[in-house]
């Protein structure tokens, strides 16, 4: 170690790893902190790039505003004044060939108001009638975790799953309702399924209980969410090393040894403690020799890939400007594009640097759609522009475009996910000086990742300073 300074290595330079480094620094300003990432840049799925001269997010474009961890971190690293609210959050759904409004009062696609559902036109008359039967069905009590589709279909029918719930889950997880966990992805609905007779009534109660004056659900940063990683990295004071892949993790008498570099010429890094802030497959590989049961469970977490096609059109290419934030597309309709965000409408600040432009992003790819993502960039751009021509009546070609591919980027919270995470954490708890964080555990969003980073940092600080003196140096490390 370097003198008497204790050394913590964070493996993974996405927002979870960088936030963990920041929380470590806040807990102990004397720590030596190193962040290692195999990619050529930090930030993971947070990245901004220029399209038609405008800096736009090519990865995650927002974070939950009603959950504090992300906003608090942004403020703490000097970006508080950069936070921006959306101009609109009114989204639509492209169902049965027509762009329709999302029904009011839904809870992750589960309707709470049959009148609003009927007015939206999202379901066919038969699907609407089937959903209306839910209130008179006998109670469906669930015990252990089940898939979202299994429960919602039993209560409200297949069309509610296919045309409402699946598109929303697909937008978040790029997953399938048939496989995703009710407990992990829709916890409020899962709780209601265990306590209430009617799903419709439960959704109505959840919707009614939602705070009416809580403000917009989402927020972003003026220069994009891609500006957050650099700010957090700088504030952490950590040594950031990119292009460094950790190949092996070994327990030593003094702490940990990390093996990096090419196989013919390995390099080693010594550490008092380690935080693994990498996707589940990488964490599984590194823990195989240290915690085989945790490694096995991590290895069972599947990941979906996707691509984001960003397009910049002159405003006059649209017969009329979009008046909503975007729309979702049910997988059952078989279209290539699964979601569209009208970025310059949703985020009006983008028009400051792109006047006269309409910027939008098309999301392509769900789990099991690898063949679609094997198309080259030109084909994906062609699919996105064809979508705009058909649905929005856009004329001509975009002024600029960009394709960003996120291979193996979205963990799938399949049935039993919460129990799997509990087993992983139980097994990892037997490894002193090691902690885990990231999107594989408690949520894909930025606030959820930051929360896991805070918990990981607290675990490491407890290990290094069991007397708990670090707690007097920070007032927010373990709050949440």
Coordinates of C-alpha atoms in Angstrom, one line a residue, residues 51-431:
X51 CA -26.1 15.2 -33.3
X52 CA -26.5 18.1 -35.7
X53 CA -24.3 20.2 -33.4
X54 CA -26.5 19.6 -30.3
X55 CA -25.2 17.5 -27.3
X56 CA -27.8 14.8 -26.7
X57 CA -27.8 11.7 -24.5
X58 CA -27.3 8.5 -26.4
X59 CA -27.8 6.4 -23.3
X60 CA -30.0 7.1 -20.3
X61 CA -31.6 10.5 -20.9
X62 CA -33.3 11.2 -17.6
X63 CA -33.5 10.1 -14.0
X64 CA -36.4 9.9 -11.6
X65 CA -37.0 13.3 -9.9
X66 CA -39.2 11.9 -7.2
X67 CA -36.5 9.7 -5.8
X68 CA -33.7 11.8 -4.3
X69 CA -30.5 10.0 -4.7
X70 CA -29.7 11.1 -8.3
X71 CA -30.7 14.7 -7.8
X72 CA -28.8 14.9 -4.5
X73 CA -25.6 13.5 -6.1
X74 CA -25.9 15.9 -9.0
X75 CA -26.3 18.8 -6.6
X76 CA -23.4 17.6 -4.4
X77 CA -21.0 17.5 -7.3
X78 CA -21.9 21.0 -8.5
X79 CA -24.6 20.3 -11.1
X80 CA -27.6 21.4 -9.1
X81 CA -28.2 24.4 -11.3
X82 CA -27.9 22.2 -14.4
X83 CA -31.1 20.2 -13.5
X84 CA -33.9 20.6 -16.0
X85 CA -37.5 19.5 -16.0
X86 CA -39.4 18.2 -19.0
X87 CA -41.6 20.4 -21.1
X88 CA -44.2 17.6 -21.2
X89 CA -44.5 14.0 -20.0
X90 CA -47.6 13.2 -22.0
X91 CA -46.8 10.0 -23.9
X92 CA -48.7 7.9 -26.4
X93 CA -48.9 4.4 -27.5
X94 CA -48.9 3.1 -31.1
X95 CA -51.6 0.4 -30.9
X96 CA -53.4 -1.3 -33.8
X97 CA -51.9 1.1 -36.3
X98 CA -52.9 4.3 -34.6
X99 CA -51.1 6.7 -32.3
X100 CA -53.3 6.9 -29.2
X101 CA -52.9 8.6 -25.7
X102 CA -51.9 6.5 -22.8
X103 CA -55.0 6.0 -20.6
X104 CA -54.9 8.3 -17.5
X105 CA -54.3 6.8 -14.1
X106 CA -52.5 3.7 -15.2
X107 CA -49.9 2.1 -12.9
X108 CA -47.1 0.7 -15.1
X109 CA -49.7 0.0 -17.7
X110 CA -52.3 -1.5 -15.4
X111 CA -55.4 0.5 -15.9
X112 CA -57.2 2.0 -12.9
X113 CA -60.1 3.7 -14.9
X114 CA -62.1 1.7 -17.4
X115 CA -63.6 4.9 -18.8
X116 CA -60.2 6.4 -19.5
X117 CA -59.1 3.1 -20.9
X118 CA -62.1 3.0 -23.3
X119 CA -61.5 6.6 -24.4
X120 CA -57.8 5.9 -25.2
X121 CA -58.8 3.3 -27.9
X122 CA -55.7 1.2 -27.1
X123 CA -57.7 -2.0 -26.6
X124 CA -60.1 -3.6 -29.0
X125 CA -63.7 -3.9 -28.0
X126 CA -63.1 -7.5 -27.0
X127 CA -60.0 -6.6 -25.0
X128 CA -61.9 -3.8 -23.2
X129 CA -64.8 -6.1 -22.3
X130 CA -62.4 -8.6 -20.9
X131 CA -60.6 -6.0 -18.8
X132 CA -64.0 -4.9 -17.4
X133 CA -64.7 -8.4 -16.1
X134 CA -61.8 -8.1 -13.6
X135 CA -63.9 -6.5 -11.0
X136 CA -66.2 -9.5 -10.7
X137 CA -63.6 -12.3 -10.9
X138 CA -62.8 -14.3 -7.8
X139 CA -59.7 -13.2 -6.0
X140 CA -56.3 -14.4 -7.4
X141 CA -54.0 -14.8 -4.5
X142 CA -50.3 -15.2 -5.2
X143 CA -47.8 -16.6 -2.8
X144 CA -44.3 -16.8 -4.3
X145 CA -43.2 -14.5 -7.1
X146 CA -44.8 -14.8 -10.5
X147 CA -44.3 -13.2 -13.9
X148 CA -46.0 -9.9 -14.6
X149 CA -47.8 -11.5 -17.6
X150 CA -49.1 -14.4 -15.6
X151 CA -50.8 -12.3 -12.9
X152 CA -52.1 -9.4 -15.0
X153 CA -53.4 -11.7 -17.8
X154 CA -55.3 -13.8 -15.3
X155 CA -57.0 -10.6 -13.9
X156 CA -57.4 -8.4 -17.0
X157 CA -56.8 -10.4 -20.0
X158 CA -54.1 -10.7 -22.7
X159 CA -54.6 -7.3 -24.4
X160 CA -53.8 -5.3 -21.2
X161 CA -50.6 -7.3 -21.0
X162 CA -49.7 -7.0 -24.7
X163 CA -50.8 -3.4 -25.4
X164 CA -50.2 -1.6 -22.1
X165 CA -48.0 -3.4 -19.6
X166 CA -45.5 -5.0 -22.0
X167 CA -44.6 -1.7 -23.9
X168 CA -43.9 0.0 -20.6
X169 CA -41.8 -2.8 -19.2
X170 CA -40.1 -3.1 -22.6
X171 CA -39.2 0.6 -22.4
X172 CA -37.5 0.1 -19.1
X173 CA -36.0 -3.4 -19.2
X174 CA -36.1 -4.3 -23.0
X175 CA -37.7 -7.4 -21.5
X176 CA -40.8 -9.6 -21.8
X177 CA -43.7 -9.5 -19.4
X178 CA -43.8 -13.3 -19.6
X179 CA -40.4 -13.5 -17.9
X180 CA -40.2 -10.4 -15.8
X181 CA -40.8 -10.6 -12.0
X182 CA -43.9 -9.1 -10.6
X183 CA -42.2 -8.5 -7.2
X184 CA -39.1 -6.9 -8.7
X185 CA -40.5 -4.8 -11.5
X186 CA -44.0 -3.8 -10.2
X187 CA -43.7 -4.0 -6.4
X188 CA -46.8 -1.9 -5.6
X189 CA -48.9 -4.1 -7.8
X190 CA -47.3 -7.2 -6.2
X191 CA -48.1 -6.0 -2.8
X192 CA -51.7 -5.3 -3.8
X193 CA -51.9 -8.8 -5.4
X194 CA -51.3 -10.2 -1.9
X195 CA -53.8 -8.0 -0.1
X196 CA -56.6 -6.9 -2.4
X197 CA -59.3 -8.9 -4.2
X198 CA -59.3 -6.8 -7.4
X199 CA -56.4 -5.6 -9.4
X200 CA -58.5 -2.8 -10.9
X201 CA -59.4 -1.5 -7.4
X202 CA -55.7 -1.9 -6.3
X203 CA -54.5 0.2 -9.3
X204 CA -57.2 2.8 -8.5
X205 CA -56.0 3.0 -4.9
X206 CA -52.3 3.3 -6.0
X207 CA -53.2 6.0 -8.5
X208 CA -55.3 7.9 -6.0
X209 CA -52.6 7.7 -3.4
X210 CA -49.9 9.2 -5.7
X211 CA -48.9 12.7 -4.5
X212 CA -50.6 15.3 -6.7
X213 CA -48.1 18.1 -6.1
X214 CA -44.9 16.1 -6.3
X215 CA -43.9 17.7 -9.6
X216 CA -42.6 16.0 -12.8
X217 CA -41.5 12.3 -12.5
X218 CA -38.3 12.9 -14.4
X219 CA -35.4 15.3 -14.6
X220 CA -32.2 15.6 -16.7
X221 CA -29.2 17.9 -16.9
X222 CA -28.7 20.8 -19.3
X223 CA -25.7 19.2 -21.0
X224 CA -27.3 15.7 -20.7
X225 CA -27.0 12.9 -18.2
X226 CA -23.8 12.1 -19.9
X227 CA -22.3 15.1 -18.1
X228 CA -22.8 13.5 -14.7
X229 CA -20.0 10.8 -14.7
X230 CA -17.2 13.3 -15.2
X231 CA -18.5 15.6 -12.5
X232 CA -18.8 12.7 -10.0
X233 CA -15.4 11.3 -11.0
X234 CA -13.7 14.7 -10.4
X235 CA -15.5 15.3 -7.1
X236 CA -14.4 11.8 -5.9
X237 CA -10.7 12.6 -6.2
X238 CA -10.2 9.1 -7.3
X239 CA -7.5 7.9 -9.7
X240 CA -9.4 6.9 -12.8
X241 CA -7.9 4.3 -15.1
X242 CA -9.7 3.4 -18.3
X243 CA -8.8 0.6 -20.7
X244 CA -7.9 -1.6 -17.7
X245 CA -9.8 -4.9 -17.5
X246 CA -9.7 -6.8 -14.2
X247 CA -9.2 -10.5 -15.0
X248 CA -8.9 -12.0 -11.6
X249 CA -9.7 -11.2 -8.0
X250 CA -7.7 -12.9 -5.2
X251 CA -8.1 -12.7 -1.4
X252 CA -4.8 -12.1 0.4
X253 CA -3.9 -11.9 4.1
X254 CA -3.8 -8.1 3.9
X255 CA -6.8 -7.6 1.6
X256 CA -7.2 -8.1 -2.1
X257 CA -5.1 -8.6 -5.2
X258 CA -6.5 -7.7 -8.6
X259 CA -4.9 -9.1 -11.7
X260 CA -5.1 -6.8 -14.8
X261 CA -3.5 -6.5 -18.1
X262 CA -3.0 -9.0 -20.9
X263 CA -2.5 -12.7 -20.0
X264 CA 1.1 -12.7 -21.3
X265 CA 2.0 -9.6 -19.3
X266 CA -0.3 -9.4 -16.2
X267 CA -0.2 -6.6 -13.8
X268 CA -1.4 -6.6 -10.2
X269 CA -3.0 -4.0 -8.0
X270 CA -3.2 -4.4 -4.2
X271 CA -6.1 -3.1 -2.3
X272 CA -7.4 -3.1 1.3
X273 CA -11.0 -3.4 -0.1
X274 CA -12.8 -3.7 -3.4
X275 CA -16.2 -2.7 -4.7
X276 CA -17.4 -4.5 -7.8
X277 CA -19.6 -2.1 -9.8
X278 CA -19.7 -4.2 -13.0
X279 CA -22.5 -6.1 -14.8
X280 CA -23.5 -9.5 -13.3
X281 CA -21.5 -11.6 -15.9
X282 CA -18.3 -9.8 -15.0
X283 CA -19.0 -9.9 -11.3
X284 CA -19.7 -13.7 -11.7
X285 CA -16.3 -14.2 -13.4
X286 CA -14.4 -12.3 -10.7
X287 CA -16.1 -14.0 -7.8
X288 CA -15.9 -17.6 -9.2
X289 CA -12.9 -18.4 -7.0
X290 CA -14.0 -16.5 -3.9
X291 CA -17.7 -17.0 -3.6
X292 CA -18.8 -19.7 -6.0
X293 CA -22.5 -19.6 -5.0
X294 CA -22.7 -15.9 -5.5
X295 CA -20.9 -16.3 -8.8
X296 CA -23.4 -18.9 -9.9
X297 CA -26.4 -16.7 -9.1
X298 CA -24.9 -13.7 -10.8
X299 CA -24.2 -15.8 -13.9
X300 CA -28.0 -16.6 -14.1
X301 CA -28.9 -12.9 -14.6
X302 CA -29.6 -12.4 -18.3
X303 CA -29.0 -9.1 -20.1
X304 CA -30.8 -7.6 -23.1
X305 CA -29.2 -5.5 -25.8
X306 CA -30.6 -2.5 -27.6
X307 CA -29.7 0.4 -29.9
X308 CA -30.6 4.1 -29.8
X309 CA -31.0 5.8 -33.2
X310 CA -30.9 9.6 -32.7
X311 CA -32.3 11.7 -35.6
X312 CA -32.2 15.5 -36.2
X313 CA -34.9 16.8 -38.6
X314 CA -35.5 20.4 -39.7
X315 CA -38.8 21.5 -38.1
X316 CA -40.5 21.9 -41.5
X317 CA -40.0 18.1 -42.1
X318 CA -43.0 17.5 -39.8
X319 CA -46.5 18.3 -41.0
X320 CA -47.1 19.5 -37.5
X321 CA -44.8 19.5 -34.5
X322 CA -45.1 16.6 -32.1
X323 CA -47.1 17.7 -29.0
X324 CA -46.1 14.9 -26.6
X325 CA -42.9 13.4 -25.2
X326 CA -43.1 10.3 -27.4
X327 CA -44.7 7.0 -27.7
X328 CA -44.3 3.3 -27.0
X329 CA -44.9 0.4 -29.4
X330 CA -46.4 -3.0 -28.3
X331 CA -44.1 -5.9 -29.3
X332 CA -47.2 -7.8 -30.5
X333 CA -47.5 -5.4 -33.4
X334 CA -44.1 -6.7 -34.7
X335 CA -42.5 -3.3 -35.5
X336 CA -38.8 -2.7 -35.4
X337 CA -38.9 0.5 -33.3
X338 CA -40.1 -0.2 -29.7
X339 CA -40.2 3.4 -28.5
X340 CA -39.8 7.0 -29.7
X341 CA -38.8 10.0 -27.6
X342 CA -39.3 13.5 -29.1
X343 CA -36.3 14.8 -27.3
X344 CA -36.5 18.5 -28.2
X345 CA -40.2 18.5 -27.2
X346 CA -39.7 16.6 -23.9
X347 CA -36.6 18.7 -23.1
X348 CA -37.1 22.2 -24.4
X349 CA -33.6 23.3 -23.4
X350 CA -32.3 21.4 -26.4
X351 CA -33.7 24.0 -28.7
X352 CA -31.3 26.6 -27.2
X353 CA -28.5 25.0 -29.2
X354 CA -30.6 23.5 -31.9
X355 CA -33.2 26.1 -33.0
X356 CA -35.2 25.0 -36.0
X357 CA -34.5 21.3 -35.2
X358 CA -36.7 18.5 -33.9
X359 CA -34.4 16.0 -32.2
X360 CA -35.7 12.5 -31.5
X361 CA -34.5 9.1 -30.5
X362 CA -35.8 5.7 -31.5
X363 CA -35.2 2.7 -29.3
X364 CA -34.7 -0.7 -31.1
X365 CA -34.3 -4.1 -29.6
X366 CA -35.8 -6.3 -26.9
X367 CA -34.4 -9.5 -25.4
X368 CA -34.6 -12.2 -28.0
X369 CA -34.3 -9.7 -30.9
X370 CA -30.6 -10.1 -31.5
X371 CA -31.1 -10.6 -35.2
X372 CA -32.6 -7.1 -35.5
X373 CA -29.6 -5.6 -33.8
X374 CA -27.2 -7.4 -36.2
X375 CA -28.3 -5.0 -38.9
X376 CA -25.8 -2.3 -39.8
X377 CA -26.1 1.3 -38.8
X378 CA -27.6 2.4 -42.1
X379 CA -30.3 -0.2 -41.9
X380 CA -31.2 0.9 -38.4
X381 CA -31.4 4.5 -39.4
X382 CA -33.5 3.5 -42.4
X383 CA -35.9 1.7 -40.1
X384 CA -36.2 4.7 -37.8
X385 CA -36.8 7.2 -40.6
X386 CA -39.4 4.9 -42.1
X387 CA -41.1 4.8 -38.7
X388 CA -41.2 8.6 -38.6
X389 CA -42.5 8.8 -42.2
X390 CA -45.3 6.3 -41.5
X391 CA -46.4 7.4 -38.1
X392 CA -45.6 11.2 -38.0
X393 CA -45.8 11.9 -41.7
X394 CA -42.2 13.2 -41.7
X395 CA -40.9 14.2 -45.2
X396 CA -37.4 13.9 -46.4
X397 CA -34.2 12.7 -44.7
X398 CA -32.9 13.7 -41.3
X399 CA -30.2 16.4 -41.3
X400 CA -28.0 14.2 -39.1
X401 CA -28.2 10.8 -37.4
X402 CA -26.3 8.7 -34.9
X403 CA -26.6 5.0 -33.9
X404 CA -25.5 4.0 -30.4
X405 CA -25.4 0.3 -29.5
X406 CA -25.7 -1.0 -26.0
X407 CA -24.8 -4.6 -26.1
X408 CA -25.7 -6.6 -23.0
X409 CA -26.7 -3.5 -21.2
X410 CA -30.0 -4.1 -19.4
X411 CA -30.3 -6.8 -16.7
X412 CA -33.5 -8.8 -16.8
X413 CA -35.3 -9.0 -13.4
X414 CA -36.9 -12.3 -14.1
X415 CA -39.1 -14.3 -11.8
X416 CA -37.3 -14.9 -8.5
X417 CA -35.0 -12.0 -8.9
X418 CA -35.3 -10.6 -5.4
X419 CA -34.6 -14.0 -3.8
X420 CA -31.6 -14.3 -6.2
X421 CA -30.2 -10.9 -5.1
X422 CA -30.7 -11.9 -1.4
X423 CA -28.7 -15.1 -2.0
X424 CA -25.9 -13.2 -3.8
X425 CA -25.6 -10.7 -1.0
X426 CA -25.7 -13.4 1.7
X427 CA -22.8 -15.2 0.0
X428 CA -20.8 -12.0 -0.6
X429 CA -21.3 -11.0 3.0
X430 CA -18.7 -13.7 3.9
X431 CA -16.0 -11.8 2.1

